[in-house]
């Protein structure tokens, strides 16, 4: 990889609770980035990074899913409608785990449970209610309609991306890093080994280095 191709692995961060415990942004595309907001899934050390609507909005802004104006507007909505915002967080977590089940099955060539497909359809139908055909400068396009103050809008964006992505040939390029994070390996020789070569990769390399030193001296 060239140095410039690595720059997107160093995103600008927004500090939240603890500067050392930031929500992971790795994953390359929104659907995989969403899966990675849960660490150590199905273990006693499971860590969920999306606990509040504010967490969700900050993460959406950090991965550039939404712009600053949308973030600020939805932040106000979230503060005004606290219960509704908590409901959106529940939907996000359910959608994330549904997408995890689906992607896990697709990667391991296992049959997908009909419950998972039903859940995907339910949220996709909800998102599609806000899409309509319009003539644009680029021709006929599906565009979002009346979503400015919809608190679930960022989730609908992810669901639309997920649907388009999971029907594409790029599904075959999904990989799982040794740390458990998912990423999309679109390198020419399909030899990318880490979700983030600058952090995960260097940790792995230094661990291996110390293990080698230990085995020589010990
Ligand atoms: Zn990793």
Tab-separated table of N, CA, C and O in Angstrom, residues 38-48:
chain	number	residue	atom	x	y	z
A	38	UNK	N	-19.667	-3.362	17.735
A	38	UNK	CA	-19.762	-4.335	18.831
A	38	UNK	C	-18.472	-5.145	18.832
A	38	UNK	O	-18.117	-5.749	17.824
A	39	UNK	N	-17.756	-5.104	19.944
A	39	UNK	CA	-16.488	-5.845	20.079
A	39	UNK	C	-16.730	-7.122	20.877
A	39	UNK	O	-17.589	-7.149	21.764
A	40	UNK	N	-15.951	-8.146	20.584
A	40	UNK	CA	-16.012	-9.419	21.329
A	40	UNK	C	-17.442	-9.952	21.415
A	40	UNK	O	-17.904	-10.358	22.481
A	41	UNK	N	-18.122	-9.936	20.273
A	41	UNK	CA	-19.519	-10.388	20.216
A	41	UNK	C	-19.638	-11.828	20.735
A	41	UNK	O	-18.777	-12.658	20.487
A	42	UNK	N	-20.713	-12.104	21.456
A	42	UNK	CA	-20.999	-13.455	21.982
A	42	UNK	C	-19.951	-13.957	22.967
A	42	UNK	O	-19.711	-15.161	23.062
A	43	UNK	N	-19.293	-13.051	23.672
A	43	UNK	CA	-18.376	-13.473	24.729
A	43	UNK	C	-18.760	-12.730	26.019
A	43	UNK	O	-19.594	-11.822	25.995
A	44	UNK	N	-18.071	-13.100	27.107
A	44	UNK	CA	-18.347	-12.418	28.379
A	44	UNK	C	-17.848	-10.982	28.342
A	44	UNK	O	-18.250	-10.154	29.161
A	45	UNK	N	-16.965	-10.667	27.392
A	45	UNK	CA	-16.384	-9.317	27.312
A	45	UNK	C	-16.993	-8.477	26.195
A	45	UNK	O	-16.347	-7.569	25.675
A	46	UNK	N	-18.232	-8.776	25.822
A	46	UNK	CA	-18.880	-8.014	24.754
A	46	UNK	C	-18.900	-6.526	25.096
A	46	UNK	O	-19.220	-6.142	26.221
A	47	UNK	N	-18.526	-5.711	24.111
A	47	UNK	CA	-18.541	-4.255	24.333
A	47	UNK	C	-19.338	-3.607	23.208
A	47	UNK	O	-18.987	-3.739	22.025
A	48	UNK	N	-20.424	-2.937	23.577
A	48	UNK	CA	-21.256	-2.242	22.603
A	48	UNK	C	-20.962	-0.745	22.665
A	48	UNK	O	-21.042	-0.143	23.727
